[in-house]
Structure formats: structure tokens, C-alpha cells
């Protein structure tokens, strides 16, 4: 445990991350009418910078990537570029109410114009659904659970940011990706690495969502409120709701960064913590972290159960310093940081490539993927009545 | 109608129960929740149980509510629900939160083992939940406050949606033992950072300071000492003292806590700047000999003299005691390989403001010649290749004829052509043996003949062009050269300790106590002009009288007169030099 050589560290964290997907798979990108993607983006260019921007950048990446093929007969995977998370409120939050209809309409289009959807009923297609609860298309957890994943996407592979074990909205075989965080902005706030880390625990964000949950207990399942109540006067915990201009710089001066759940278990804080070398303290029961099959999150971050939040200081101070130093060394691995980002233009080892790696690992498709002629598994009329309306 | 009567009683009981529960909930609803005692828990569950029993007596099951009501009672049931709804609304208005949630919780959480109190007891695991999907049955009802819906799949999730308690431990304040542990962790992390990102291998800094006892020594030496104490690298401080090693200097440098070598030099410091410069050179060379010799004295007052066979290995820099060093200087000199030069800012201070103005004007007159008026001495580089091509030297022409000669002259003190403090060298250059590690362009130190005149450190080299320019080729000024001294005859208390204590003090102006105390009858008094500042003026004993004089002290004063170190002190903030002369 103490004094690991760099090759050993590189092996444990970096080998799968460094795989090159080019040559291992072929992706065909459907040409959808621009009302599904470009026109939506034109209506609201804020979609390019918010945390759900992965769907847009994924399409741009695939269009110019060497894995793209123009011949659908030789494609292993099919990609449907539909921007379901770009209908924004004035505040910038995406409304999911039209998303099921949009998705359904897109699928109907590809099912009628190309034979490949019906061939497998979508089992070799993948979609990017970076919304709060993925393809459940709702921001409220109860409603999302109630709706479940869109029935038409039952067989497709979903690339989403949401991940929680034994949850309706995470289906088997989905690929969890990190939320989009602007790489240029983070690069521009880097400080010299020898700046000593003097903050023990750092967090900036809401503890109580007074707008939606005034009494507390709903938001973050009470975990964020527990953090505040237990540690607001603790000098080791630099926590507050202010949004300082030196947020990125402060993270680089901290040893631990709290990444508690909010309304959804994922947040860009994880990406920021990894980029800035701050050990993420993940407080979200049963969460599935991005690229969990490629990144050894247990070795990098600290997982704290929500019920153990009142004892967070004991937990963190009882970690032996060697373990902390090892975690920092793993975090310093550049391939780890690269895997969390969506840079433009794409760079080797970044999140786009990790998605492709994940897709490549699922190849070759099983026999059951290809349906016998006449076999129908999807129910095109399932789901709430409102979803069946055309978009 | 029997069930209606029962129903009413049940409602009253319910309201009572809810009022109790409301108190508990109110405690919970506010942000401060405390862990409830088990007694209360039991009480709650007992109440709950009794209530459920009552409910179960009157109704078969809440889910079967509709079915238990016959056709004639259907409208009554609707009315009942309406009345209940209005009641709930009213209560909610009063209480300020959604009362109906609580009601539904108590009504419908019959079969769930997950009690509302569960979140308050963190030891109770949430694993064995048996939650039902109540959501479908109660579509029109508001979102339930209890832990209601879960996955419809076969696996049950450990995590439940809904309201959870905010867990607060009994004493939510920092634990000092943990704070200490955290600080140790922080130190360890910072140490690791330093080794990984900071200087890979830092060499010892050997600082050479020539000094001698005089009024301004404490001022200068303390400044240098504090700078050296901040240096993050290992440091050896060689202090060479003209006139022999004295306790006074020793006591100042002992306060530093650094590893010091105090060397005495058996000549007194002369009175002119030129001679002083020459003597300082000799003193520095003596210090360098100390570096190169193969023994090292470590003088520890407590444990006696320790002699070790060691040559000093590191980077030698010259820290003159009146100079000012920046911390970046010490980081920069770590980069030197053999012999380096840095830019020195020259602060040629002139005591006379008028002189300064005149010299500036004169300089402006001579402006046709582009003489560099930058007060910097250091290496000059070729701008394209970055190689050393020459030296910037401080332009002394404006001060021609007006510079200070004697140490206490009121005129600009000028530096030498190249000050020693702008150079650093690897101590291995000075070692006597091991010729192969020393480059050929360096003279052998042992054979240096100082009687031939060693002007600048460049005389230690055969080839001055091999000097490495530091600080981005001299563009950064990393230290400043300054010479400020008091008058030659100025006196100061030894060790800056006033002993014996002064006895006569005069109150300053603008103090609450009366300025003029009644004068004793027998004395003649010289009016002592009060200083312009409002500090306390301390009148020395042997001077002519101040305001107060006690006759019996006279004998004591006479005893003190022949003491060599006079206590001539004047603590005044605004006195100019002219006044000073007057006083003396």
C-alpha cells in the first residue's frame, strides 16, 4: 500500500482508460431532420455550456470521428442524435415534458426510414440522455420512477449521467458518463501544483433548497442538511452556500471535496474534484459513478453512507495519511483527468473515447439482439397517454 | 350510523394524536432535530398502535375504504372526505405546513415497517424495507410524506424516495483530537507536495555576512537575520566580525535559531567607506576559507565545542548586513551550477534632500548621453541568445565629488563597481582538493593572494565570461544594496538594554498629567526646549537639568558619570539631523 511504483499505479487506473476504440467498432450516425438537433440548439445556445451538453458534443465528435461509417451495413452501433435536454426555462434548467414525445417521434422516423431499428428493435442503437434521471425524463424522482424508462428504449443502450443501483431509471447495460464541465474554463483556473493544500474539507452549494423543499428532508434525502447542521462550526470544514469567484482555485487548495447528492445523485462536482486533484467524498447511497467499469472509484474517492454523515469528521480523519497520499497520486494520473472531460476537439483518452470503449466492450452483439422476422418485443403504445401525441 | 359515531370519536382521537405528533413533528420540522429518547419512541409507537387498533376495528383496511362503504353511505363518505379535507386545510393554514401529509402517513403506513422515527436512529438499518408501491392506488392524492414508492422491479432498493430526517449527532461540534489529526494529515500532504512539486534537491545556503559593532548593527543584522530565518532551505550563517567576536553580536545572531558560525577578524573597521569595503573583502575571504577548510566548528553554548571533519557543501551567497533580500533570491540561487550573478538594486541614499534634487537636475542636463540611470548592478545579456555579454554597473557620475567618504558623511554612499552581494558560488569551487570537479576557469582558492587586491568576486575566476546570469538574465532584481550608518561618535546602549534604568523622565506635551511640576526651590533651571514630537523625552543623567531634579540623586549621578557607555539617548520622532547635532 505504501510506496507504490508509478507503473503499478498506472496499471491499476490507466490501462483500460488508454484503450483506443478506433478500429474496434463502427458507428453509423442517423441523419435526422434538423428540427431534432440543430434547430433546437439554434433556439437556445445555452445548451452548449450547461452540464447536459454532452449530447450535443457527442454528436459533433461522432460526425468527425474515424469510427464513423457511412455504410450502415457494416456498422456495429447506431447513434440517434436527438437533443432531448435542450428545452430550457429562462433560468436555464431543462424541461423534460416534451422529451418523451420527441424521442418517440425520432424513433418512429428511423424505424420507418431505415430497416435497422426493426431488425433489432433498437438493441444495437445507443442514445445520449444526460438528463437528471436519464431516460425517465423527469426531474422529480418520484415522478421519474413512476414513469420509468421510456418503453421504446427498453432494448437500446443508454449513455446517461444518472446512475444508482437497483433504480428504475438505470437499466442493465447503460453506460454512465460524467456530466459536462467546460474544459477551457477549468484549465484557465489552474494554480501552481506546489501551492500547499491547506483546506481539509471543501464544499460550496445548497444545503436546503428553500424554494422546493422548505422544511428540509426531501432535498438530498436530508444529507446536505445533515452536513450543515453537524459541521457548520467546524474549522476543518470550509462549507458555505456562497459562490465565490475563486471556486476552482479553492478546490485546488483542498484535500477533500464533498460531492453529496442533490435532487439527483450526480453532479459536476465530481468532475471538478478529479480535475483539480481534490479527493471526492461521495455521499450518495448506491450511486453508480461514471465509467465504473474502467475507473477504480473505490481507490480514488471516499464513499460515505448517508446515515454516517454526522460522523464525517471522524471518518475522514481516521483515514491513514498513506492512503490519502495514494489517492492523490491516483488522481494525479492524467488519463483519469482526461477521461472526465469532453474537450473540443476531442483528444485521446477523453470521455468520448471512453464511451466508445464502453460500447466496444459490449461487442460482439449476442444472438438475441437480432430478432427473427415478425418478432416484436416493444410495445409502441405503452406509457402515459400524453407521450403518444406526436411531436 | 354506528360507524359514523365511531368515526367521529376516531377523528377526535386522531386530532389528539396528531396534536402530539405535531409537536414532535414541529421539532422535527424545524432545522434543529435532536435524537429522541427511546421512551418517546415507544410512546409514539404505542400511540400509533392503539390508533391503528381503533382504525382496524372500525374499518377493515384503509385500501378497502371504498368497498366497505355501501351505496347509501357513498355520498356521506364523500361529504366526510370533504369535511376532513377542509379541516386539514384549516389546520395547515394555522400550522404553516401541509398537514394532510402527516394524516396520510398515519393512515396509510400500516404495513410498512419503516417508521417515521427510523431516520432518527441512525443505527437502524434500512435494509429490510418492505415498501409497497402505494403510488398507483393514490394517484389523485398528494404526494405522500412517508417513505412510499420504490422500485416496481423485483429487487428492492436500499434507498427510498421521500422525506428523510436530518441526522444530527448529539454533540455537533468539533472534536479537538480530530482537529489535531486533521492538521497532521494536512502537514503530511503538504510535505509530500513539496517533495513532489517543489525543489527536487535543495542545497544548503551558506550566507556570509561581514559585520562590526556599531549603532546600526542591531537594525541591519536583525533584518538579515529575519530574512534568513524565512529561507525554506538548510542554512549556515557565517558571521565575520571586525574587531574580534563579541558577545553583543553573538547574542543577536543566537536569537535566530539558525546554524551560525561566528568568526572574529582581528582588525577594527576603519572610518572611510573605501577602506571599509576593502576590509569587508578580506573578511569575506576569511569566511570562504572557513568554507573550504576541513573542519567545522559548531559553537554551542550549552554543549561546548563540537569539532567535526566536514567541509561545507552548498551555495555561498553574500548577505551584507545592511542589504535587503527577497525570498525569491534564495529560490533562484538554487539553480546555480558553479558561479552565478544576480541583479542588485542600488539604493544610493543621500542624506541631504537638496543634494539629491540637484543631482537629478544635473542628470537631466547630461541627458544627451544615454547613460543608464537605472540603479541596478548585474549581468547584461544578449537579448537574442541570452548569453552573458557584460555587466550593468551603477552610474556614479552624477555623484562625482559629492559622495560620502567617511562613514558618517551626509552624502550618497556609492557602491563598488561590482558588489559582492550580487554573486553566488558553489562551495565546491573553494575546496582545496578534488581538482577534477572544479572547472578550469576558476582559480584555485587556496592560492589566492589577497594582497594583490581582490576587488570583486570576478577575481576568483580565470574566465569571467563563464558566469551564469540568474533571475531571467538579470531582469529580476532580487536584492537591494543600501548603506546607512549613524554618526561615528553616536552612542547606543550595549545590547540595547538600558541598564541601569533611567530615572528622570519628562512628560510629553498633550498628556493628561500636568506638564510643569512645581520646581524645587534651590535649583537653577535651563529651559530645555521640548522636541516637536510628542514622545517622552528621556533626559540623560549627566546633562544639564531638566524639569525635575531630586537633590539626593546627585551623588548617584556622579557615580555613573565615568561609565564608558554613556546613556545618551534621544527618542524623538521628528528630529532632523541638525537638531541632533545641536543636542550633542
mmCIF file of C-alpha atoms in Angstrom, chain A residues 21-152:
data_model
loop_
_atom_site.group_PDB
_atom_site.id
_atom_site.type_symbol
_atom_site.label_atom_id
_atom_site.label_comp_id
_atom_site.label_asym_id
_atom_site.label_seq_id
_atom_site.Cartn_x
_atom_site.Cartn_y
_atom_site.Cartn_z
ATOM 1 C CA UNK A 21 -11.570 2.463 -29.734
ATOM 2 C CA UNK A 22 -10.641 3.258 -33.312
ATOM 3 C CA UNK A 23 -10.719 0.063 -35.286
ATOM 4 C CA UNK A 24 -12.713 -1.814 -32.717
ATOM 5 C CA UNK A 25 -16.142 -0.620 -33.675
ATOM 6 C CA UNK A 26 -18.048 1.248 -36.309
ATOM 7 C CA UNK A 27 -20.794 3.708 -35.608
ATOM 8 C CA UNK A 28 -23.429 4.885 -38.038
ATOM 9 C CA UNK A 29 -24.966 8.287 -37.327
ATOM 10 C CA UNK A 30 -28.529 8.763 -38.498
ATOM 11 C CA UNK A 31 -29.270 11.879 -40.486
ATOM 12 C CA UNK A 32 -32.245 13.268 -38.676
ATOM 13 C CA UNK A 33 -34.020 16.406 -39.799
ATOM 14 C CA UNK A 34 -32.537 19.412 -38.124
ATOM 15 C CA UNK A 35 -35.621 20.011 -36.028
ATOM 16 C CA UNK A 36 -34.354 17.256 -33.756
ATOM 17 C CA UNK A 37 -30.975 18.761 -33.166
ATOM 18 C CA UNK A 38 -29.672 21.823 -34.931
ATOM 19 C CA UNK A 39 -32.795 23.906 -34.773
ATOM 20 C CA UNK A 40 -33.200 23.276 -31.084
ATOM 21 C CA UNK A 41 -29.667 24.361 -30.474
ATOM 22 C CA UNK A 42 -30.163 27.483 -32.506
ATOM 23 C CA UNK A 43 -33.135 28.402 -30.418
ATOM 24 C CA UNK A 44 -31.108 28.276 -27.234
ATOM 25 C CA UNK A 45 -27.325 28.272 -27.434
ATOM 26 C CA UNK A 46 -27.093 27.942 -23.668
ATOM 27 C CA UNK A 47 -27.316 24.222 -24.265
ATOM 28 C CA UNK A 48 -23.676 24.264 -25.249
ATOM 29 C CA UNK A 49 -22.403 25.270 -21.847
ATOM 30 C CA UNK A 50 -24.719 23.713 -19.310
ATOM 31 C CA UNK A 51 -24.000 20.401 -17.656
ATOM 32 C CA UNK A 52 -26.192 18.461 -20.062
ATOM 33 C CA UNK A 53 -24.179 19.466 -23.105
ATOM 34 C CA UNK A 54 -22.720 16.004 -23.546
ATOM 35 C CA UNK A 55 -25.429 15.035 -26.026
ATOM 36 C CA UNK A 56 -24.510 17.867 -28.355
ATOM 37 C CA UNK A 57 -20.787 17.316 -28.198
ATOM 38 C CA UNK A 58 -21.212 13.588 -28.667
ATOM 39 C CA UNK A 59 -22.862 14.140 -31.994
ATOM 40 C CA UNK A 60 -20.220 16.592 -33.100
ATOM 41 C CA UNK A 61 -17.500 14.207 -32.099
ATOM 42 C CA UNK A 62 -19.026 11.251 -33.867
ATOM 43 C CA UNK A 63 -19.579 13.146 -37.073
ATOM 44 C CA UNK A 64 -15.876 13.714 -37.490
ATOM 45 C CA UNK A 65 -14.501 10.661 -35.770
ATOM 46 C CA UNK A 66 -12.720 7.816 -37.541
ATOM 47 C CA UNK A 67 -15.135 5.314 -36.017
ATOM 48 C CA UNK A 68 -17.942 6.775 -38.035
ATOM 49 C CA UNK A 69 -19.023 4.857 -41.029
ATOM 50 C CA UNK A 70 -21.333 5.957 -43.784
ATOM 51 C CA UNK A 71 -22.295 2.441 -44.617
ATOM 52 C CA UNK A 72 -24.913 1.223 -42.182
ATOM 53 C CA UNK A 73 -24.476 -2.383 -43.246
ATOM 54 C CA UNK A 74 -21.088 -2.621 -41.597
ATOM 55 C CA UNK A 75 -21.969 -0.608 -38.509
ATOM 56 C CA UNK A 76 -21.883 -2.216 -35.110
ATOM 57 C CA UNK A 77 -23.691 0.581 -33.348
ATOM 58 C CA UNK A 78 -26.188 3.153 -34.489
ATOM 59 C CA UNK A 79 -26.405 6.606 -32.989
ATOM 60 C CA UNK A 80 -29.545 8.750 -32.938
ATOM 61 C CA UNK A 81 -28.707 12.411 -32.432
ATOM 62 C CA UNK A 82 -31.711 13.916 -30.724
ATOM 63 C CA UNK A 83 -31.314 16.721 -28.209
ATOM 64 C CA UNK A 84 -33.877 15.952 -25.584
ATOM 65 C CA UNK A 85 -32.352 18.145 -22.914
ATOM 66 C CA UNK A 86 -32.335 21.438 -24.696
ATOM 67 C CA UNK A 87 -35.744 22.868 -23.866
ATOM 68 C CA UNK A 88 -34.643 25.385 -21.262
ATOM 69 C CA UNK A 89 -36.509 27.575 -18.830
ATOM 70 C CA UNK A 90 -35.461 31.210 -18.592
ATOM 71 C CA UNK A 91 -33.288 30.135 -15.669
ATOM 72 C CA UNK A 92 -31.522 27.585 -17.778
ATOM 73 C CA UNK A 93 -32.993 24.394 -16.376
ATOM 74 C CA UNK A 94 -34.157 21.850 -18.945
ATOM 75 C CA UNK A 95 -37.811 20.908 -19.042
ATOM 76 C CA UNK A 96 -38.368 17.264 -19.746
ATOM 77 C CA UNK A 97 -42.012 17.371 -20.578
ATOM 78 C CA UNK A 98 -41.675 17.239 -24.321
ATOM 79 C CA UNK A 99 -38.692 14.912 -24.320
ATOM 80 C CA UNK A 100 -40.590 11.598 -24.398
ATOM 81 C CA UNK A 101 -42.593 12.721 -27.381
ATOM 82 C CA UNK A 102 -39.523 13.991 -29.139
ATOM 83 C CA UNK A 103 -37.712 10.754 -28.594
ATOM 84 C CA UNK A 104 -40.665 8.712 -29.712
ATOM 85 C CA UNK A 105 -41.064 10.786 -32.823
ATOM 86 C CA UNK A 106 -37.390 10.351 -33.672
ATOM 87 C CA UNK A 107 -37.604 6.606 -33.211
ATOM 88 C CA UNK A 108 -40.676 6.415 -35.381
ATOM 89 C CA UNK A 109 -38.812 8.284 -38.041
ATOM 90 C CA UNK A 110 -35.821 5.993 -38.060
ATOM 91 C CA UNK A 111 -37.998 2.932 -37.809
ATOM 92 C CA UNK A 112 -39.888 3.908 -40.890
ATOM 93 C CA UNK A 113 -36.996 5.169 -42.985
ATOM 94 C CA UNK A 114 -34.332 2.613 -42.185
ATOM 95 C CA UNK A 115 -34.676 -1.086 -41.560
ATOM 96 C CA UNK A 116 -32.115 -1.249 -38.807
ATOM 97 C CA UNK A 117 -34.344 -0.343 -35.920
ATOM 98 C CA UNK A 118 -36.822 -3.078 -36.663
ATOM 99 C CA UNK A 119 -34.032 -5.541 -37.211
ATOM 100 C CA UNK A 120 -33.087 -5.433 -33.566
ATOM 101 C CA UNK A 121 -35.787 -3.223 -32.057
ATOM 102 C CA UNK A 122 -33.061 -0.852 -31.040
ATOM 103 C CA UNK A 123 -30.722 -3.228 -29.287
ATOM 104 C CA UNK A 124 -27.730 -2.050 -31.280
ATOM 105 C CA UNK A 125 -28.683 1.600 -31.077
ATOM 106 C CA UNK A 126 -27.472 3.995 -28.454
ATOM 107 C CA UNK A 127 -28.828 7.278 -27.210
ATOM 108 C CA UNK A 128 -27.356 10.003 -25.058
ATOM 109 C CA UNK A 129 -29.808 11.028 -22.334
ATOM 110 C CA UNK A 130 -27.939 13.244 -19.889
ATOM 111 C CA UNK A 131 -30.976 14.465 -18.016
ATOM 112 C CA UNK A 132 -31.432 14.227 -14.229
ATOM 113 C CA UNK A 133 -32.865 10.749 -14.220
ATOM 114 C CA UNK A 134 -31.791 9.645 -17.657
ATOM 115 C CA UNK A 135 -34.480 8.252 -19.874
ATOM 116 C CA UNK A 136 -37.160 8.552 -17.222
ATOM 117 C CA UNK A 137 -37.454 12.118 -18.399
ATOM 118 C CA UNK A 138 -38.446 13.850 -15.244
ATOM 119 C CA UNK A 139 -36.605 15.944 -12.694
ATOM 120 C CA UNK A 140 -38.623 14.765 -9.729
ATOM 121 C CA UNK A 141 -37.542 11.383 -8.555
ATOM 122 C CA UNK A 142 -40.943 10.008 -7.665
ATOM 123 C CA UNK A 143 -42.418 11.007 -10.967
ATOM 124 C CA UNK A 144 -39.401 9.679 -12.793
ATOM 125 C CA UNK A 145 -39.743 6.357 -11.048
ATOM 126 C CA UNK A 146 -43.394 6.350 -11.793
ATOM 127 C CA UNK A 147 -42.802 6.868 -15.497
ATOM 128 C CA UNK A 148 -39.867 4.509 -15.726
ATOM 129 C CA UNK A 149 -37.605 4.378 -18.733
ATOM 130 C CA UNK A 150 -39.336 5.184 -21.991
ATOM 131 C CA UNK A 151 -40.732 1.881 -23.221
ATOM 132 C CA UNK A 152 -39.299 2.303 -26.688
#
